Amino acid sequence: MKHDYRSLFIGGEWVPAADAEVNTVIAASTEEPMGRTPLGGAKDIDAAVAAARRAFDGTGWSDLAPGERADALERFATALEARAQRIAETVTGEIGMPISLSKQVNGSFGPAVLRYYAGLARTLPLTEDRVAFRGGTTQVRREPVGVVGAIVAWNYPQPLAMMKIAPALAAGCTIVLKPALETALDANIVADAAAEAGLPPGVFNVVPGGLEAGEALVAHPGVNKVAFTGSTPAGRSIGEVCGRLLRPVTLELGGKSAAVILDDADLEATVAGLARVSFPNSGQTCYASTRVLAPVSRYEEVLDAVTTMAASLPMGDPFDPATALGPVVSARQRERVEHYIALGRDAGARLTTGGGRPKHLNRGWYVEPTVFGDVRNDMTIAQEEIFGPVVVVIPYRDEEEAVTLANDSEYGLGGSVWTSDIDRGTALAGRIQTGTVGINGYTLDFASPFGGYKASGLGRELGPEGLHAYFQLKSVYLPT
């Protein structure tokens, strides 16, 4: 096979797994095996956490000067850059992400974020002297939280992992990464880069695994913090465990974001933008604007434009640079998406395009880009996260109702506002209950905090706030 891993990266070495069970990764666009990794379990998690614990407590990673850790992160970034094409192509094979997108997010994001946090590590003061309220001085110290258990989803495997790896390492933490089984291959390429960069043994460990490995990592007594990206139900379960253990946790979860099209929007530019905001990675994007809210006065015009745009998106071989939509990740995911499409039809929503499997593609887990009109916000397809290329268009009467509809969701991760009046759009964005909002577009900014309100999660990643999450604070009261 093209990617055949027989060992796990633990303690700076490739070591045999505790059991002989194998994880086979199936290419989403061909339905053929493309690689294998060992299937890590609880014993492997034990070994990885022990290695991370030794690296934190014994090898001095947490005691290094911030500049020395920053140097290591920059070497890590350079090693990843040398593997960028391989990483992008591997992810495209694993999940069917179009190669043009994969090069941007899987090939380029990781090195950029590592360098960003290396820069913050060099400049962030680890101690601050404050004048005490009753006189004297208090020294406030930032100290690394310890061993981090990181669990990431398959849809954007490199960015989701690096949003945890980079700030954790910059803070002086060590880490055990449990990638999703669907994207275990590209995680091992990152391990190769870490070894080449000279990260001390145990600072970074990779254990691909399923539910057993994830549960073992979250509850492990040697873990000091958990960072998770994935579904809201899984996040709730992880949050319950961490709450019982009083263990810090960051949860980046699901979304059902609204794109609010105001009555003054340039429709041509808006629809061109929605192609990138509503359908990225075949809709398998947590922050995607999959609820399009359109003013009644322009409803049919907007619906027709969104329908035409969706129907025109090139779907096919994800390795073709012209492809805009590839397959979804698995047969199970395709069945899930098709189930929601059936629910939309049964609820009386108007299917304006898509709804089936593309006839010109007889291999791969493809679903046509699908648009529903005449959707009420209380319909299941407007409330639940589908995680596929399905967009619903919902009418509203005025701005007040638009805000009400946008906020009528258990989620609050992303969103967008489309208007010719930036001030008007910015004011409306401030009223939407969500962690991030784009005006006339949506671009994730790794220098700013990213995270959700409500059922979309707890805590923030990226920006200086993402680094702060891997510190604990200590106050030292000095005598007057």
PDB file of N, CA, C and O in Angstrom, residues 201-273:
ATOM      1  N   PRO A 201      12.118  13.460  22.887  1.00  0.00           N
ATOM      2  CA  PRO A 201      11.239  12.280  22.961  1.00  0.00           C
ATOM      3  C   PRO A 201      10.090  12.484  23.934  1.00  0.00           C
ATOM      4  O   PRO A 201      10.282  12.937  25.063  1.00  0.00           O
ATOM      5  N   GLY A 202       8.900  12.154  23.481  1.00  0.00           N
ATOM      6  CA  GLY A 202       7.712  12.232  24.329  1.00  0.00           C
ATOM      7  C   GLY A 202       6.984  13.552  24.308  1.00  0.00           C
ATOM      8  O   GLY A 202       5.865  13.641  24.800  1.00  0.00           O
ATOM      9  N   VAL A 203       7.603  14.582  23.735  1.00  0.00           N
ATOM     10  CA  VAL A 203       6.923  15.876  23.669  1.00  0.00           C
ATOM     11  C   VAL A 203       5.695  15.794  22.770  1.00  0.00           C
ATOM     12  O   VAL A 203       4.654  16.397  23.051  1.00  0.00           O
ATOM     13  N   PHE A 204       5.779  15.005  21.687  1.00  0.00           N
ATOM     14  CA  PHE A 204       4.664  14.850  20.753  1.00  0.00           C
ATOM     15  C   PHE A 204       4.504  13.371  20.457  1.00  0.00           C
ATOM     16  O   PHE A 204       5.453  12.694  20.057  1.00  0.00           O
ATOM     17  N   ASN A 205       3.293  12.846  20.641  1.00  0.00           N
ATOM     18  CA  ASN A 205       2.989  11.432  20.454  1.00  0.00           C
ATOM     19  C   ASN A 205       1.705  11.298  19.643  1.00  0.00           C
ATOM     20  O   ASN A 205       0.799  12.133  19.773  1.00  0.00           O
ATOM     21  N   VAL A 206       1.604  10.258  18.836  1.00  0.00           N
ATOM     22  CA  VAL A 206       0.438  10.052  17.974  1.00  0.00           C
ATOM     23  C   VAL A 206      -0.090   8.637  18.156  1.00  0.00           C
ATOM     24  O   VAL A 206       0.648   7.660  17.964  1.00  0.00           O
ATOM     25  N   VAL A 207      -1.373   8.529  18.525  1.00  0.00           N
ATOM     26  CA  VAL A 207      -2.016   7.219  18.681  1.00  0.00           C
ATOM     27  C   VAL A 207      -3.342   7.235  17.935  1.00  0.00           C
ATOM     28  O   VAL A 207      -4.368   7.684  18.471  1.00  0.00           O
ATOM     29  N   PRO A 208      -3.379   6.771  16.674  1.00  0.00           N
ATOM     30  CA  PRO A 208      -4.667   6.632  15.985  1.00  0.00           C
ATOM     31  C   PRO A 208      -5.517   5.588  16.707  1.00  0.00           C
ATOM     32  O   PRO A 208      -5.017   4.530  17.095  1.00  0.00           O
ATOM     33  N   GLY A 209      -6.765   5.902  16.917  1.00  0.00           N
ATOM     34  CA  GLY A 209      -7.607   4.955  17.623  1.00  0.00           C
ATOM     35  C   GLY A 209      -9.067   5.302  17.507  1.00  0.00           C
ATOM     36  O   GLY A 209      -9.444   6.365  17.005  1.00  0.00           O
ATOM     37  N   GLY A 210      -9.885   4.424  18.006  1.00  0.00           N
ATOM     38  CA  GLY A 210     -11.323   4.624  17.993  1.00  0.00           C
ATOM     39  C   GLY A 210     -11.835   5.064  19.345  1.00  0.00           C
ATOM     40  O   GLY A 210     -11.142   5.752  20.107  1.00  0.00           O
ATOM     41  N   LEU A 211     -13.043   4.612  19.685  1.00  0.00           N
ATOM     42  CA  LEU A 211     -13.705   5.049  20.914  1.00  0.00           C
ATOM     43  C   LEU A 211     -12.914   4.643  22.157  1.00  0.00           C
ATOM     44  O   LEU A 211     -12.772   5.429  23.099  1.00  0.00           O
ATOM     45  N   GLU A 212     -12.362   3.433  22.167  1.00  0.00           N
ATOM     46  CA  GLU A 212     -11.620   2.970  23.339  1.00  0.00           C
ATOM     47  C   GLU A 212     -10.435   3.889  23.631  1.00  0.00           C
ATOM     48  O   GLU A 212     -10.215   4.304  24.775  1.00  0.00           O
ATOM     49  N   ALA A 213      -9.678   4.228  22.595  1.00  0.00           N
ATOM     50  CA  ALA A 213      -8.510   5.090  22.789  1.00  0.00           C
ATOM     51  C   ALA A 213      -8.932   6.481  23.240  1.00  0.00           C
ATOM     52  O   ALA A 213      -8.302   7.079  24.122  1.00  0.00           O
ATOM     53  N   GLY A 214     -10.000   7.005  22.642  1.00  0.00           N
ATOM     54  CA  GLY A 214     -10.467   8.337  23.015  1.00  0.00           C
ATOM     55  C   GLY A 214     -10.915   8.400  24.458  1.00  0.00           C
ATOM     56  O   GLY A 214     -10.566   9.327  25.201  1.00  0.00           O
ATOM     57  N   GLU A 215     -11.700   7.416  24.886  1.00  0.00           N
ATOM     58  CA  GLU A 215     -12.173   7.399  26.267  1.00  0.00           C
ATOM     59  C   GLU A 215     -11.011   7.247  27.241  1.00  0.00           C
ATOM     60  O   GLU A 215     -10.982   7.885  28.302  1.00  0.00           O
ATOM     61  N   ALA A 216     -10.026   6.414  26.882  1.00  0.00           N
ATOM     62  CA  ALA A 216      -8.869   6.229  27.752  1.00  0.00           C
ATOM     63  C   ALA A 216      -8.064   7.511  27.891  1.00  0.00           C
ATOM     64  O   ALA A 216      -7.583   7.840  28.988  1.00  0.00           O
ATOM     65  N   LEU A 217      -7.931   8.243  26.817  1.00  0.00           N
ATOM     66  CA  LEU A 217      -7.152   9.482  26.854  1.00  0.00           C
ATOM     67  C   LEU A 217      -7.855  10.546  27.680  1.00  0.00           C
ATOM     68  O   LEU A 217      -7.234  11.228  28.510  1.00  0.00           O
ATOM     69  N   VAL A 218      -9.155  10.710  27.488  1.00  0.00           N
ATOM     70  CA  VAL A 218      -9.904  11.745  28.204  1.00  0.00           C
ATOM     71  C   VAL A 218      -9.869  11.527  29.712  1.00  0.00           C
ATOM     72  O   VAL A 218      -9.739  12.472  30.493  1.00  0.00           O
ATOM     73  N   ALA A 219      -9.967  10.268  30.136  1.00  0.00           N
ATOM     74  CA  ALA A 219     -10.064   9.964  31.566  1.00  0.00           C
ATOM     75  C   ALA A 219      -8.728   9.607  32.208  1.00  0.00           C
ATOM     76  O   ALA A 219      -8.679   9.322  33.401  1.00  0.00           O
ATOM     77  N   HIS A 220      -7.651   9.642  31.438  1.00  0.00           N
ATOM     78  CA  HIS A 220      -6.372   9.163  31.956  1.00  0.00           C
ATOM     79  C   HIS A 220      -5.884  10.039  33.112  1.00  0.00           C
ATOM     80  O   HIS A 220      -5.882  11.272  33.009  1.00  0.00           O
ATOM     81  N   PRO A 221      -5.444   9.436  34.209  1.00  0.00           N
ATOM     82  CA  PRO A 221      -4.988  10.239  35.350  1.00  0.00           C
ATOM     83  C   PRO A 221      -3.731  11.043  35.075  1.00  0.00           C
ATOM     84  O   PRO A 221      -3.436  12.000  35.806  1.00  0.00           O
ATOM     85  N   GLY A 222      -2.982  10.705  34.036  1.00  0.00           N
ATOM     86  CA  GLY A 222      -1.777  11.451  33.715  1.00  0.00           C
ATOM     87  C   GLY A 222      -1.996  12.631  32.797  1.00  0.00           C
ATOM     88  O   GLY A 222      -1.039  13.352  32.462  1.00  0.00           O
ATOM     89  N   VAL A 223      -3.233  12.866  32.375  1.00  0.00           N
ATOM     90  CA  VAL A 223      -3.548  13.987  31.477  1.00  0.00           C
ATOM     91  C   VAL A 223      -4.030  15.175  32.302  1.00  0.00           C
ATOM     92  O   VAL A 223      -4.848  15.022  33.210  1.00  0.00           O
ATOM     93  N   ASN A 224      -3.525  16.348  31.969  1.00  0.00           N
ATOM     94  CA  ASN A 224      -3.894  17.565  32.708  1.00  0.00           C
ATOM     95  C   ASN A 224      -4.930  18.423  32.006  1.00  0.00           C
ATOM     96  O   ASN A 224      -5.581  19.250  32.645  1.00  0.00           O
ATOM     97  N   LYS A 225      -5.061  18.287  30.695  1.00  0.00           N
ATOM     98  CA  LYS A 225      -6.031  19.079  29.928  1.00  0.00           C
ATOM     99  C   LYS A 225      -6.430  18.281  28.694  1.00  0.00           C
ATOM    100  O   LYS A 225      -5.614  17.546  28.119  1.00  0.00           O
ATOM    101  N   VAL A 226      -7.678  18.444  28.277  1.00  0.00           N
ATOM    102  CA  VAL A 226      -8.186  17.812  27.066  1.00  0.00           C
ATOM    103  C   VAL A 226      -8.594  18.897  26.079  1.00  0.00           C
ATOM    104  O   VAL A 226      -9.218  19.895  26.468  1.00  0.00           O
ATOM    105  N   ALA A 227      -8.234  18.707  24.821  1.00  0.00           N
ATOM    106  CA  ALA A 227      -8.657  19.602  23.742  1.00  0.00           C
ATOM    107  C   ALA A 227      -9.308  18.737  22.671  1.00  0.00           C
ATOM    108  O   ALA A 227      -8.678  17.805  22.152  1.00  0.00           O
ATOM    109  N   PHE A 228     -10.552  19.047  22.328  1.00  0.00           N
ATOM    110  CA  PHE A 228     -11.338  18.179  21.438  1.00  0.00           C
ATOM    111  C   PHE A 228     -12.008  19.001  20.354  1.00  0.00           C
ATOM    112  O   PHE A 228     -12.546  20.079  20.612  1.00  0.00           O
ATOM    113  N   THR A 229     -11.986  18.470  19.141  1.00  0.00           N
ATOM    114  CA  THR A 229     -12.825  18.976  18.061  1.00  0.00           C
ATOM    115  C   THR A 229     -13.613  17.809  17.494  1.00  0.00           C
ATOM    116  O   THR A 229     -13.038  16.780  17.136  1.00  0.00           O
ATOM    117  N   GLY A 230     -14.938  17.977  17.426  1.00  0.00           N
ATOM    118  CA  GLY A 230     -15.779  16.914  16.902  1.00  0.00           C
ATOM    119  C   GLY A 230     -17.239  17.242  17.096  1.00  0.00           C
ATOM    120  O   GLY A 230     -17.622  18.412  17.226  1.00  0.00           O
ATOM    121  N   SER A 231     -18.056  16.226  17.144  1.00  0.00           N
ATOM    122  CA  SER A 231     -19.499  16.427  17.213  1.00  0.00           C
ATOM    123  C   SER A 231     -19.923  16.903  18.591  1.00  0.00           C
ATOM    124  O   SER A 231     -19.251  16.647  19.602  1.00  0.00           O
ATOM    125  N   THR A 232     -21.071  17.567  18.640  1.00  0.00           N
ATOM    126  CA  THR A 232     -21.600  18.032  19.922  1.00  0.00           C
ATOM    127  C   THR A 232     -21.936  16.879  20.863  1.00  0.00           C
ATOM    128  O   THR A 232     -21.620  16.956  22.055  1.00  0.00           O
ATOM    129  N   PRO A 233     -22.571  15.785  20.404  1.00  0.00           N
ATOM    130  CA  PRO A 233     -22.820  14.680  21.345  1.00  0.00           C
ATOM    131  C   PRO A 233     -21.534  14.136  21.961  1.00  0.00           C
ATOM    132  O   PRO A 233     -21.486  13.878  23.175  1.00  0.00           O
ATOM    133  N   ALA A 234     -20.500  13.950  21.164  1.00  0.00           N
ATOM    134  CA  ALA A 234     -19.231  13.467  21.714  1.00  0.00           C
ATOM    135  C   ALA A 234     -18.638  14.497  22.659  1.00  0.00           C
ATOM    136  O   ALA A 234     -18.080  14.146  23.707  1.00  0.00           O
ATOM    137  N   GLY A 235     -18.751  15.776  22.315  1.00  0.00           N
ATOM    138  CA  GLY A 235     -18.236  16.831  23.178  1.00  0.00           C
ATOM    139  C   GLY A 235     -18.934  16.875  24.525  1.00  0.00           C
ATOM    140  O   GLY A 235     -18.299  17.125  25.559  1.00  0.00           O
ATOM    141  N   ARG A 236     -20.245  16.636  24.526  1.00  0.00           N
ATOM    142  CA  ARG A 236     -20.974  16.593  25.801  1.00  0.00           C
ATOM    143  C   ARG A 236     -20.432  15.469  26.692  1.00  0.00           C
ATOM    144  O   ARG A 236     -20.245  15.645  27.903  1.00  0.00           O
ATOM    145  N   SER A 237     -20.182  14.305  26.098  1.00  0.00           N
ATOM    146  CA  SER A 237     -19.671  13.177  26.872  1.00  0.00           C
ATOM    147  C   SER A 237     -18.289  13.480  27.437  1.00  0.00           C
ATOM    148  O   SER A 237     -17.995  13.188  28.611  1.00  0.00           O
ATOM    149  N   ILE A 238     -17.438  14.081  26.619  1.00  0.00           N
ATOM    150  CA  ILE A 238     -16.099  14.437  27.077  1.00  0.00           C
ATOM    151  C   ILE A 238     -16.183  15.499  28.171  1.00  0.00           C
ATOM    152  O   ILE A 238     -15.477  15.431  29.180  1.00  0.00           O
ATOM    153  N   GLY A 239     -17.062  16.471  27.980  1.00  0.00           N
ATOM    154  CA  GLY A 239     -17.232  17.514  28.986  1.00  0.00           C
ATOM    155  C   GLY A 239     -17.694  16.965  30.318  1.00  0.00           C
ATOM    156  O   GLY A 239     -17.271  17.434  31.382  1.00  0.00           O
ATOM    157  N   GLU A 240     -18.566  15.949  30.282  1.00  0.00           N
ATOM    158  CA  GLU A 240     -19.038  15.330  31.522  1.00  0.00           C
ATOM    159  C   GLU A 240     -17.890  14.666  32.274  1.00  0.00           C
ATOM    160  O   GLU A 240     -17.766  14.796  33.497  1.00  0.00           O
ATOM    161  N   VAL A 241     -17.035  13.957  31.545  1.00  0.00           N
ATOM    162  CA  VAL A 241     -15.898  13.299  32.191  1.00  0.00           C
ATOM    163  C   VAL A 241     -14.946  14.336  32.773  1.00  0.00           C
ATOM    164  O   VAL A 241     -14.510  14.228  33.928  1.00  0.00           O
ATOM    165  N   CYS A 242     -14.622  15.349  31.992  1.00  0.00           N
ATOM    166  CA  CYS A 242     -13.692  16.368  32.472  1.00  0.00           C
ATOM    167  C   CYS A 242     -14.285  17.163  33.632  1.00  0.00           C
ATOM    168  O   CYS A 242     -13.558  17.564  34.556  1.00  0.00           O
ATOM    169  N   GLY A 243     -15.577  17.387  33.611  1.00  0.00           N
ATOM    170  CA  GLY A 243     -16.212  18.067  34.729  1.00  0.00           C
ATOM    171  C   GLY A 243     -16.097  17.273  36.010  1.00  0.00           C
ATOM    172  O   GLY A 243     -15.811  17.823  37.083  1.00  0.00           O
ATOM    173  N   ARG A 244     -16.318  15.969  35.915  1.00  0.00           N
ATOM    174  CA  ARG A 244     -16.212  15.118  37.105  1.00  0.00           C
ATOM    175  C   ARG A 244     -14.776  15.099  37.635  1.00  0.00           C
ATOM    176  O   ARG A 244     -14.541  15.076  38.855  1.00  0.00           O
ATOM    177  N   LEU A 245     -13.804  15.130  36.723  1.00  0.00           N
ATOM    178  CA  LEU A 245     -12.397  15.092  37.115  1.00  0.00           C
ATOM    179  C   LEU A 245     -11.840  16.482  37.421  1.00  0.00           C
ATOM    180  O   LEU A 245     -10.678  16.599  37.798  1.00  0.00           O
ATOM    181  N   LEU A 246     -12.663  17.526  37.240  1.00  0.00           N
ATOM    182  CA  LEU A 246     -12.201  18.912  37.376  1.00  0.00           C
ATOM    183  C   LEU A 246     -10.979  19.158  36.502  1.00  0.00           C
ATOM    184  O   LEU A 246      -9.991  19.761  36.916  1.00  0.00           O
ATOM    185  N   ARG A 247     -11.067  18.684  35.261  1.00  0.00           N
ATOM    186  CA  ARG A 247      -9.963  18.765  34.296  1.00  0.00           C
ATOM    187  C   ARG A 247     -10.280  19.828  33.255  1.00  0.00           C
ATOM    188  O   ARG A 247     -11.366  19.804  32.653  1.00  0.00           O
ATOM    189  N   PRO A 248      -9.393  20.775  33.013  1.00  0.00           N
ATOM    190  CA  PRO A 248      -9.656  21.782  31.979  1.00  0.00           C
ATOM    191  C   PRO A 248      -9.918  21.126  30.624  1.00  0.00           C
ATOM    192  O   PRO A 248      -9.269  20.140  30.265  1.00  0.00           O
ATOM    193  N   VAL A 249     -10.842  21.695  29.879  1.00  0.00           N
ATOM    194  CA  VAL A 249     -11.192  21.132  28.575  1.00  0.00           C
ATOM    195  C   VAL A 249     -11.573  22.249  27.618  1.00  0.00           C
ATOM    196  O   VAL A 249     -12.214  23.225  28.001  1.00  0.00           O
ATOM    197  N   THR A 250     -11.139  22.118  26.389  1.00  0.00           N
ATOM    198  CA  THR A 250     -11.566  22.991  25.295  1.00  0.00           C
ATOM    199  C   THR A 250     -12.358  22.143  24.311  1.00  0.00           C
ATOM    200  O   THR A 250     -11.882  21.081  23.892  1.00  0.00           O
ATOM    201  N   LEU A 251     -13.558  22.589  23.969  1.00  0.00           N
ATOM    202  CA  LEU A 251     -14.441  21.830  23.090  1.00  0.00           C
ATOM    203  C   LEU A 251     -14.850  22.688  21.902  1.00  0.00           C
ATOM    204  O   LEU A 251     -15.497  23.720  22.072  1.00  0.00           O
ATOM    205  N   GLU A 252     -14.448  22.286  20.707  1.00  0.00           N
ATOM    206  CA  GLU A 252     -14.897  22.955  19.484  1.00  0.00           C
ATOM    207  C   GLU A 252     -15.822  21.975  18.790  1.00  0.00           C
ATOM    208  O   GLU A 252     -15.380  20.936  18.300  1.00  0.00           O
ATOM    209  N   LEU A 253     -17.113  22.310  18.740  1.00  0.00           N
ATOM    210  CA  LEU A 253     -18.130  21.332  18.384  1.00  0.00           C
ATOM    211  C   LEU A 253     -18.867  21.722  17.107  1.00  0.00           C
ATOM    212  O   LEU A 253     -18.319  22.373  16.244  1.00  0.00           O
ATOM    213  N   GLY A 254     -20.115  21.306  17.004  1.00  0.00           N
ATOM    214  CA  GLY A 254     -20.850  21.445  15.757  1.00  0.00           C
ATOM    215  C   GLY A 254     -21.397  22.832  15.505  1.00  0.00           C
ATOM    216  O   GLY A 254     -21.250  23.753  16.308  1.00  0.00           O
ATOM    217  N   GLY A 255     -22.049  22.970  14.362  1.00  0.00           N
ATOM    218  CA  GLY A 255     -22.635  24.249  13.992  1.00  0.00           C
ATOM    219  C   GLY A 255     -23.779  24.096  13.009  1.00  0.00           C
ATOM    220  O   GLY A 255     -23.931  23.062  12.362  1.00  0.00           O
ATOM    221  N   LYS A 256     -24.584  25.125  12.931  1.00  0.00           N
ATOM    222  CA  LYS A 256     -25.657  25.220  11.935  1.00  0.00           C
ATOM    223  C   LYS A 256     -25.784  26.698  11.613  1.00  0.00           C
ATOM    224  O   LYS A 256     -26.793  27.354  11.891  1.00  0.00           O
ATOM    225  N   SER A 257     -24.744  27.245  11.025  1.00  0.00           N
ATOM    226  CA  SER A 257     -24.584  28.693  10.919  1.00  0.00           C
ATOM    227  C   SER A 257     -25.511  29.306   9.878  1.00  0.00           C
ATOM    228  O   SER A 257     -25.880  28.672   8.882  1.00  0.00           O
ATOM    229  N   ALA A 258     -25.859  30.563  10.136  1.00  0.00           N
ATOM    230  CA  ALA A 258     -26.763  31.296   9.251  1.00  0.00           C
ATOM    231  C   ALA A 258     -25.988  32.298   8.398  1.00  0.00           C
ATOM    232  O   ALA A 258     -25.099  32.998   8.893  1.00  0.00           O
ATOM    233  N   ALA A 259     -26.334  32.359   7.128  1.00  0.00           N
ATOM    234  CA  ALA A 259     -25.885  33.419   6.233  1.00  0.00           C
ATOM    235  C   ALA A 259     -27.063  34.372   6.059  1.00  0.00           C
ATOM    236  O   ALA A 259     -28.069  34.013   5.437  1.00  0.00           O
ATOM    237  N   VAL A 260     -26.957  35.563   6.622  1.00  0.00           N
ATOM    238  CA  VAL A 260     -28.046  36.539   6.548  1.00  0.00           C
ATOM    239  C   VAL A 260     -27.809  37.438   5.349  1.00  0.00           C
ATOM    240  O   VAL A 260     -26.857  38.229   5.326  1.00  0.00           O
ATOM    241  N   ILE A 261     -28.662  37.322   4.343  1.00  0.00           N
ATOM    242  CA  ILE A 261     -28.567  38.172   3.157  1.00  0.00           C
ATOM    243  C   ILE A 261     -29.506  39.360   3.352  1.00  0.00           C
ATOM    244  O   ILE A 261     -30.736  39.184   3.435  1.00  0.00           O
ATOM    245  N   LEU A 262     -28.945  40.542   3.460  1.00  0.00           N
ATOM    246  CA  LEU A 262     -29.773  41.731   3.645  1.00  0.00           C
ATOM    247  C   LEU A 262     -30.322  42.200   2.296  1.00  0.00           C
ATOM    248  O   LEU A 262     -29.821  41.824   1.227  1.00  0.00           O
ATOM    249  N   ASP A 263     -31.346  43.052   2.370  1.00  0.00           N
ATOM    250  CA  ASP A 263     -32.059  43.420   1.142  1.00  0.00           C
ATOM    251  C   ASP A 263     -31.226  44.277   0.199  1.00  0.00           C
ATOM    252  O   ASP A 263     -31.562  44.431  -0.978  1.00  0.00           O
ATOM    253  N   ASP A 264     -30.095  44.829   0.687  1.00  0.00           N
ATOM    254  CA  ASP A 264     -29.257  45.670  -0.174  1.00  0.00           C
ATOM    255  C   ASP A 264     -28.040  44.924  -0.706  1.00  0.00           C
ATOM    256  O   ASP A 264     -27.148  45.521  -1.303  1.00  0.00           O
ATOM    257  N   ALA A 265     -27.984  43.607  -0.505  1.00  0.00           N
ATOM    258  CA  ALA A 265     -26.807  42.835  -0.898  1.00  0.00           C
ATOM    259  C   ALA A 265     -26.667  42.774  -2.413  1.00  0.00           C
ATOM    260  O   ALA A 265     -27.655  42.694  -3.148  1.00  0.00           O
ATOM    261  N   ASP A 266     -25.421  42.798  -2.888  1.00  0.00           N
ATOM    262  CA  ASP A 266     -25.103  42.535  -4.282  1.00  0.00           C
ATOM    263  C   ASP A 266     -25.228  41.027  -4.470  1.00  0.00           C
ATOM    264  O   ASP A 266     -24.369  40.263  -4.019  1.00  0.00           O
ATOM    265  N   LEU A 267     -26.290  40.595  -5.139  1.00  0.00           N
ATOM    266  CA  LEU A 267     -26.611  39.176  -5.156  1.00  0.00           C
ATOM    267  C   LEU A 267     -25.561  38.362  -5.914  1.00  0.00           C
ATOM    268  O   LEU A 267     -25.206  37.248  -5.504  1.00  0.00           O
ATOM    269  N   GLU A 268     -25.039  38.896  -6.979  1.00  0.00           N
ATOM    270  CA  GLU A 268     -24.029  38.156  -7.748  1.00  0.00           C
ATOM    271  C   GLU A 268     -22.787  37.890  -6.898  1.00  0.00           C
ATOM    272  O   GLU A 268     -22.272  36.764  -6.834  1.00  0.00           O
ATOM    273  N   ALA A 269     -22.305  38.929  -6.220  1.00  0.00           N
ATOM    274  CA  ALA A 269     -21.131  38.762  -5.359  1.00  0.00           C
ATOM    275  C   ALA A 269     -21.455  37.872  -4.159  1.00  0.00           C
ATOM    276  O   ALA A 269     -20.622  37.057  -3.729  1.00  0.00           O
ATOM    277  N   THR A 270     -22.669  38.006  -3.638  1.00  0.00           N
ATOM    278  CA  THR A 270     -23.065  37.206  -2.486  1.00  0.00           C
ATOM    279  C   THR A 270     -23.082  35.728  -2.821  1.00  0.00           C
ATOM    280  O   THR A 270     -22.533  34.892  -2.083  1.00  0.00           O
ATOM    281  N   VAL A 271     -23.684  35.386  -3.922  1.00  0.00           N
ATOM    282  CA  VAL A 271     -23.791  33.977  -4.290  1.00  0.00           C
ATOM    283  C   VAL A 271     -22.414  33.394  -4.607  1.00  0.00           C
ATOM    284  O   VAL A 271     -22.112  32.239  -4.257  1.00  0.00           O
ATOM    285  N   ALA A 272     -21.560  34.185  -5.233  1.00  0.00           N
ATOM    286  CA  ALA A 272     -20.191  33.708  -5.470  1.00  0.00           C
ATOM    287  C   ALA A 272     -19.488  33.429  -4.148  1.00  0.00           C
ATOM    288  O   ALA A 272     -18.750  32.439  -4.008  1.00  0.00           O
ATOM    289  N   GLY A 273     -19.719  34.273  -3.160  1.00  0.00           N
ATOM    290  CA  GLY A 273     -19.129  34.053  -1.845  1.00  0.00           C
ATOM    291  C   GLY A 273     -19.716  32.859  -1.129  1.00  0.00           C
ATOM    292  O   GLY A 273     -19.008  32.107  -0.450  1.00  0.00           O
TER     293      GLY A 273
END
